[in-house]
Amino acid sequence: GGRIDFRGVRFSYDDDREILHGIDFTVRPGNTVAVVGPSGAGKSTLSRLLFRFYDVSGGAIEIDGQDLREVTQSSLRQAIGIVPQDTVLFNDTIGYNIAYGNPAVETASVERAADLAHIGAFVRALPNGLDTMVGERGLKLSGGEKQRVAIARTILKNPAILLFDEATSALDTQTEREIQANLREVSRGRTTLVIAHRLSTVVEADEILVLEAGRIVERGRHAELLASG
Ligand code: ADP
Ligand code: ADP
């Protein structure tokens, strides 16, 4: 499962200004769709609607054919795993950070999640493995490595949908490169929605939607958008 349908989605935070003016797209199970566009286009608003921080003002969002308004909060939280851009880790062990929210989980499952997030080998090479403190002297996790820890935490929940939130662009080039690699490795075979500021972050998406001022103004694969843009 994990199909997402936006059908004519309209949204206003208040009565006098509409932010999204009729958004239509589908993410099929196993595919990656990216939404890119400049600041203020409505990307964060769109992800807030998917996570149901707000309800749509018009149209509908469906997950596996079910209207989001009929999905319970707990099954929505189970269905969608968010991978934040700026991961803030707890001052605790790497294992704790991965298992957070799943306290009863077995070590083998934590290790498997770490492997799926492509941080398993890195962690195993540390003298204390999963028991290494995140803030330990001599251990400096890069932005991309921190994100892998967050990805492992999300994968452990086994959500049908991964939501990569890269809406802000305050990333250095190295971190952006790492995040792009994370996305490539983790999104394969999973239903993934990426919210990104820049087209260059989402080169391999099955479909890229260019959002401007609350409308999808272009859609296609990366090469097609470059050719037309
Ligand atoms: P993006 O993520 O693409 O930068 P946003 O979804 O954050 O765009 O913002 C889209 C528009 O909605 C902007 O004009 C912004 O000012 C407005 N907006 C965002 N959040 C709120 C809010 N909580 N209340 C009212 N307007 C908002
Ligand atoms: P760079 O990474 O070199 O800064 P990007 O390719 O990421 O450039 O594009 C920068 C901005 O321009 C992004 O906000 C992106 O959405 C927009 N953009 C780039 N190409 C197109 C295009 N063909 N159509 C519409 N918008 C585009």
Short mmCIF file of C-alpha atoms and ligand atoms in Angstrom, two decimals:
data_model
loop_
_atom_site.label_atom_id
_atom_site.label_comp_id
_atom_site.label_asym_id
_atom_site.label_seq_id
_atom_site.Cartn_x
_atom_site.Cartn_y
_atom_site.Cartn_z
CA GLY A 1 0.00 0.00 0.00
CA GLY A 2 0.95 3.62 0.40
CA ARG A 3 -0.75 5.26 -2.57
CA ILE A 4 -1.28 8.99 -2.14
CA ASP A 5 -3.85 10.96 -4.16
CA PHE A 6 -4.24 14.73 -4.04
CA ARG A 7 -7.49 15.55 -5.84
CA GLY A 8 -8.15 19.21 -6.55
CA VAL A 9 -6.74 20.18 -3.17
CA ARG A 10 -7.41 23.78 -2.16
CA PHE A 11 -6.34 25.37 1.07
CA SER A 12 -6.55 28.68 2.91
CA TYR A 13 -5.22 29.36 6.38
CA ASP A 14 -7.82 32.10 6.64
CA ASP A 15 -10.79 33.26 4.57
CA ASP A 16 -9.18 36.02 2.55
CA ARG A 17 -6.19 34.29 0.94
CA GLU A 18 -6.05 30.91 -0.79
CA ILE A 19 -2.60 29.28 -0.57
CA LEU A 20 -3.12 26.13 -2.68
CA HIS A 21 -5.32 26.54 -5.75
CA GLY A 22 -6.23 23.01 -6.81
CA ILE A 23 -3.39 20.49 -6.49
CA ASP A 24 -3.64 17.17 -8.35
CA PHE A 25 -1.09 14.39 -8.19
CA THR A 26 -0.68 10.72 -7.37
CA VAL A 27 2.20 8.87 -5.75
CA ARG A 28 1.99 5.19 -6.63
CA PRO A 29 3.32 2.55 -4.23
CA GLY A 30 7.10 2.24 -4.61
CA ASN A 31 7.44 5.53 -6.52
CA THR A 32 9.13 8.76 -5.54
CA VAL A 33 7.45 12.07 -6.23
CA ALA A 34 9.15 15.35 -5.42
CA VAL A 35 7.62 18.77 -4.92
CA VAL A 36 10.05 21.60 -5.59
CA GLY A 37 9.60 25.32 -5.73
CA PRO A 38 10.69 28.63 -4.28
CA SER A 39 10.00 29.84 -0.74
CA GLY A 40 6.37 30.68 -0.19
CA ALA A 41 5.15 28.37 -2.98
CA GLY A 42 3.16 26.25 -0.52
CA LYS A 43 5.42 23.19 -0.09
CA SER A 44 5.29 23.12 3.71
CA THR A 45 1.56 23.73 3.62
CA LEU A 46 1.15 20.73 1.34
CA SER A 47 3.09 18.46 3.71
CA ARG A 48 1.12 19.79 6.70
CA LEU A 49 -2.09 18.81 4.90
CA LEU A 50 -0.76 15.31 4.25
CA PHE A 51 0.07 14.96 7.93
CA ARG A 52 -3.33 16.47 8.73
CA PHE A 53 -2.14 19.37 10.83
CA TYR A 54 -4.89 21.10 8.86
CA ASP A 55 -7.82 19.84 6.80
CA VAL A 56 -8.17 20.73 3.13
CA SER A 57 -10.50 23.63 2.30
CA GLY A 58 -11.54 21.97 -0.96
CA GLY A 59 -10.91 18.73 -2.83
CA ALA A 60 -9.53 15.70 -1.02
CA ILE A 61 -6.40 13.82 -0.03
CA GLU A 62 -6.62 10.03 -0.07
CA ILE A 63 -4.26 7.36 1.22
CA ASP A 64 -4.88 3.97 -0.37
CA GLY A 65 -8.22 5.31 -1.56
CA GLN A 66 -9.37 6.38 1.88
CA ASP A 67 -10.18 10.02 2.54
CA LEU A 68 -7.65 11.41 5.01
CA ARG A 69 -10.49 12.79 7.11
CA GLU A 70 -11.58 9.19 7.77
CA VAL A 71 -8.11 7.92 8.71
CA THR A 72 -7.46 7.90 12.47
CA GLN A 73 -4.54 9.94 13.78
CA SER A 74 -2.76 6.81 15.01
CA SER A 75 -2.96 4.96 11.70
CA LEU A 76 -1.87 8.14 9.90
CA ARG A 77 1.19 8.40 12.19
CA GLN A 78 1.89 4.72 11.45
CA ALA A 79 1.41 5.14 7.69
CA ILE A 80 3.67 8.16 7.20
CA GLY A 81 7.24 8.37 8.44
CA ILE A 82 8.77 11.83 8.33
CA VAL A 83 12.49 12.27 7.74
CA PRO A 84 13.33 15.80 8.78
CA GLN A 85 16.01 17.80 7.06
CA ASP A 86 17.66 19.13 10.17
CA THR A 87 17.83 16.14 12.45
CA VAL A 88 18.30 16.96 16.11
CA LEU A 89 19.42 13.87 18.01
CA PHE A 90 18.93 13.20 21.72
CA ASN A 91 22.02 13.36 23.90
CA ASP A 92 21.98 9.58 24.33
CA THR A 93 23.28 6.51 22.50
CA ILE A 94 22.86 5.96 18.77
CA GLY A 95 20.77 2.87 19.59
CA TYR A 96 18.46 4.91 21.81
CA ASN A 97 18.08 7.49 19.06
CA ILE A 98 17.08 4.82 16.56
CA ALA A 99 14.75 2.95 18.93
CA TYR A 100 13.17 6.15 20.27
CA GLY A 101 9.40 5.73 20.24
CA ASN A 102 9.80 1.94 20.05
CA PRO A 103 11.23 1.21 23.53
CA ALA A 104 10.46 -2.53 23.49
CA VAL A 105 12.18 -3.17 20.19
CA GLU A 106 14.87 -5.86 19.92
CA THR A 107 18.50 -4.99 19.20
CA ALA A 108 18.43 -7.10 16.03
CA SER A 109 15.61 -4.91 14.66
CA VAL A 110 17.53 -1.75 15.52
CA GLU A 111 20.58 -3.14 13.70
CA ARG A 112 18.48 -4.07 10.69
CA ALA A 113 16.98 -0.57 10.56
CA ALA A 114 20.48 0.89 10.79
CA ASP A 115 21.54 -1.29 7.85
CA LEU A 116 18.51 -0.27 5.77
CA ALA A 117 19.37 3.35 6.50
CA HIS A 118 22.97 2.67 5.37
CA ILE A 119 24.49 3.56 8.71
CA GLY A 120 24.91 0.00 10.06
CA ALA A 121 28.51 -0.50 8.96
CA PHE A 122 29.48 2.92 10.29
CA VAL A 123 27.96 2.12 13.70
CA ARG A 124 29.48 -1.38 13.87
CA ALA A 125 32.91 0.12 13.28
CA LEU A 126 32.60 2.24 16.45
CA PRO A 127 34.18 0.63 19.57
CA ASN A 128 30.86 0.74 21.43
CA GLY A 129 28.62 0.18 18.43
CA LEU A 130 24.99 1.15 19.03
CA ASP A 131 25.90 2.06 22.62
CA THR A 132 28.06 4.96 21.44
CA MET A 133 26.91 8.25 22.86
CA VAL A 134 25.93 10.71 20.13
CA GLY A 135 27.80 13.51 21.90
CA GLU A 136 30.86 11.35 22.65
CA ARG A 137 34.23 13.01 22.28
CA GLY A 138 35.87 12.15 19.02
CA LEU A 139 32.56 11.18 17.40
CA LYS A 140 31.38 13.85 15.06
CA LEU A 141 28.32 12.86 13.05
CA SER A 142 27.88 14.82 9.83
CA GLY A 143 24.49 16.24 8.86
CA GLY A 144 23.94 13.33 6.49
CA GLU A 145 24.89 10.75 9.15
CA LYS A 146 22.50 12.31 11.63
CA GLN A 147 19.83 12.09 9.00
CA ARG A 148 20.62 8.39 8.53
CA VAL A 149 20.00 7.86 12.24
CA ALA A 150 16.64 9.58 11.78
CA ILE A 151 15.94 7.45 8.72
CA ALA A 152 16.71 4.30 10.73
CA ARG A 153 14.27 5.48 13.42
CA THR A 154 11.62 6.03 10.76
CA ILE A 155 12.28 2.72 9.00
CA LEU A 156 11.91 0.88 12.31
CA LYS A 157 8.26 1.98 12.33
CA ASN A 158 7.92 0.45 8.85
CA PRO A 159 5.69 3.18 7.46
CA ALA A 160 4.05 2.71 4.05
CA ILE A 161 5.07 6.25 3.08
CA LEU A 162 8.28 8.18 3.65
CA LEU A 163 8.05 11.95 3.68
CA PHE A 164 11.39 13.71 3.20
CA ASP A 165 11.05 17.28 4.33
CA GLU A 166 13.83 19.30 2.70
CA ALA A 167 11.76 22.44 2.35
CA THR A 168 14.32 24.88 3.64
CA SER A 169 17.58 25.25 1.80
CA ALA A 170 20.02 26.29 4.52
CA LEU A 171 22.23 23.29 3.77
CA ASP A 172 25.87 23.32 2.87
CA THR A 173 26.83 21.55 -0.34
CA GLN A 174 28.35 18.55 1.41
CA THR A 175 25.22 17.94 3.50
CA GLU A 176 22.99 18.35 0.48
CA ARG A 177 25.07 15.76 -1.36
CA GLU A 178 24.80 13.35 1.57
CA ILE A 179 21.08 13.87 1.83
CA GLN A 180 20.67 13.25 -1.87
CA ALA A 181 22.57 9.96 -1.50
CA ASN A 182 20.39 9.03 1.49
CA LEU A 183 17.30 9.72 -0.53
CA ARG A 184 18.52 7.65 -3.46
CA GLU A 185 19.39 4.66 -1.25
CA VAL A 186 16.35 4.71 1.01
CA SER A 187 13.58 5.65 -1.39
CA ARG A 188 14.14 2.73 -3.74
CA GLY A 189 11.05 0.51 -3.59
CA ARG A 190 9.27 2.71 -1.05
CA THR A 191 6.50 5.19 -1.55
CA THR A 192 8.30 8.48 -1.07
CA LEU A 193 7.24 12.09 -1.18
CA VAL A 194 10.06 14.62 -1.11
CA ILE A 195 9.54 18.27 -0.37
CA ALA A 196 12.57 20.12 -1.66
CA HIS A 197 13.71 23.64 -2.33
CA ARG A 198 15.94 22.81 -5.26
CA LEU A 199 15.54 20.65 -8.32
CA SER A 200 19.11 19.40 -7.92
CA THR A 201 18.18 17.54 -4.70
CA VAL A 202 15.68 15.27 -6.43
CA VAL A 203 17.34 14.22 -9.66
CA GLU A 204 16.07 10.64 -9.57
CA ALA A 205 12.41 11.14 -8.69
CA ASP A 206 9.82 9.34 -10.85
CA GLU A 207 7.97 12.63 -11.10
CA ILE A 208 8.86 16.18 -10.07
CA LEU A 209 6.13 18.72 -9.49
CA VAL A 210 7.19 22.35 -9.73
CA LEU A 211 5.02 24.35 -7.34
CA GLU A 212 4.80 28.11 -7.71
CA ALA A 213 2.40 30.37 -5.82
CA GLY A 214 0.15 27.44 -4.94
CA ARG A 215 -0.09 25.91 -8.40
CA ILE A 216 1.75 23.08 -10.14
CA VAL A 217 3.25 24.93 -13.08
CA GLU A 218 5.31 22.06 -14.50
CA ARG A 219 5.67 18.33 -13.97
CA GLY A 220 7.94 15.63 -15.32
CA ARG A 221 11.23 13.89 -14.81
CA HIS A 222 14.34 15.87 -14.03
CA ALA A 223 15.71 15.76 -17.59
CA GLU A 224 12.35 16.83 -19.04
CA LEU A 225 12.15 19.82 -16.72
CA LEU A 226 15.69 20.85 -17.55
CA ALA A 227 14.90 20.59 -21.27
CA SER A 228 11.78 22.75 -20.99
CA GLY A 229 13.11 25.16 -18.38
P1 ADP B 1 7.02 26.96 1.26
O1 ADP B 1 7.10 25.79 2.16
O2 ADP B 1 6.96 26.59 -0.20
O3 ADP B 1 8.07 27.98 1.52
P2 ADP B 1 4.65 27.64 2.79
O4 ADP B 1 3.71 26.51 2.63
O5 ADP B 1 5.44 27.75 4.04
O6 ADP B 1 5.61 27.70 1.50
O7 ADP B 1 3.86 29.01 2.61
C1 ADP B 1 2.93 29.23 1.57
C2 ADP B 1 2.17 30.52 1.87
O8 ADP B 1 1.37 30.30 3.04
C3 ADP B 1 3.06 31.71 2.17
O9 ADP B 1 2.47 32.84 1.57
C4 ADP B 1 3.03 31.82 3.67
O10 ADP B 1 3.17 33.14 4.09
C5 ADP B 1 1.64 31.29 4.01
N1 ADP B 1 1.59 30.65 5.35
C6 ADP B 1 2.38 29.66 5.77
N2 ADP B 1 2.04 29.28 7.01
C7 ADP B 1 1.00 30.07 7.38
C8 ADP B 1 0.19 30.16 8.56
N3 ADP B 1 0.40 29.36 9.61
N4 ADP B 1 -0.78 31.10 8.58
C9 ADP B 1 -1.00 31.89 7.52
N5 ADP B 1 -0.27 31.86 6.38
C10 ADP B 1 0.71 30.96 6.30
P1 ADP B 2 20.81 24.83 -8.52
O1 ADP B 2 20.81 23.55 -7.75
O2 ADP B 2 21.90 24.87 -9.55
O3 ADP B 2 20.75 26.05 -7.66
P2 ADP B 2 18.21 23.97 -9.37
O4 ADP B 2 18.22 23.13 -10.60
O5 ADP B 2 18.05 23.28 -8.08
O6 ADP B 2 19.47 24.90 -9.39
O7 ADP B 2 17.05 25.05 -9.53
C1 ADP B 2 16.97 26.20 -8.73
C2 ADP B 2 15.53 26.66 -8.68
O8 ADP B 2 15.00 26.83 -9.99
C3 ADP B 2 14.64 25.66 -7.97
O9 ADP B 2 13.77 26.35 -7.11
C4 ADP B 2 13.88 24.99 -9.09
O10 ADP B 2 12.58 24.67 -8.68
C5 ADP B 2 13.85 26.03 -10.19
N1 ADP B 2 13.93 25.37 -11.49
C6 ADP B 2 15.03 24.83 -12.05
N2 ADP B 2 14.75 24.33 -13.25
C7 ADP B 2 13.43 24.53 -13.46
C8 ADP B 2 12.55 24.26 -14.53
N3 ADP B 2 12.91 23.63 -15.62
N4 ADP B 2 11.28 24.63 -14.38
C9 ADP B 2 10.89 25.26 -13.30
N5 ADP B 2 11.66 25.57 -12.26
C10 ADP B 2 12.93 25.22 -12.33
#
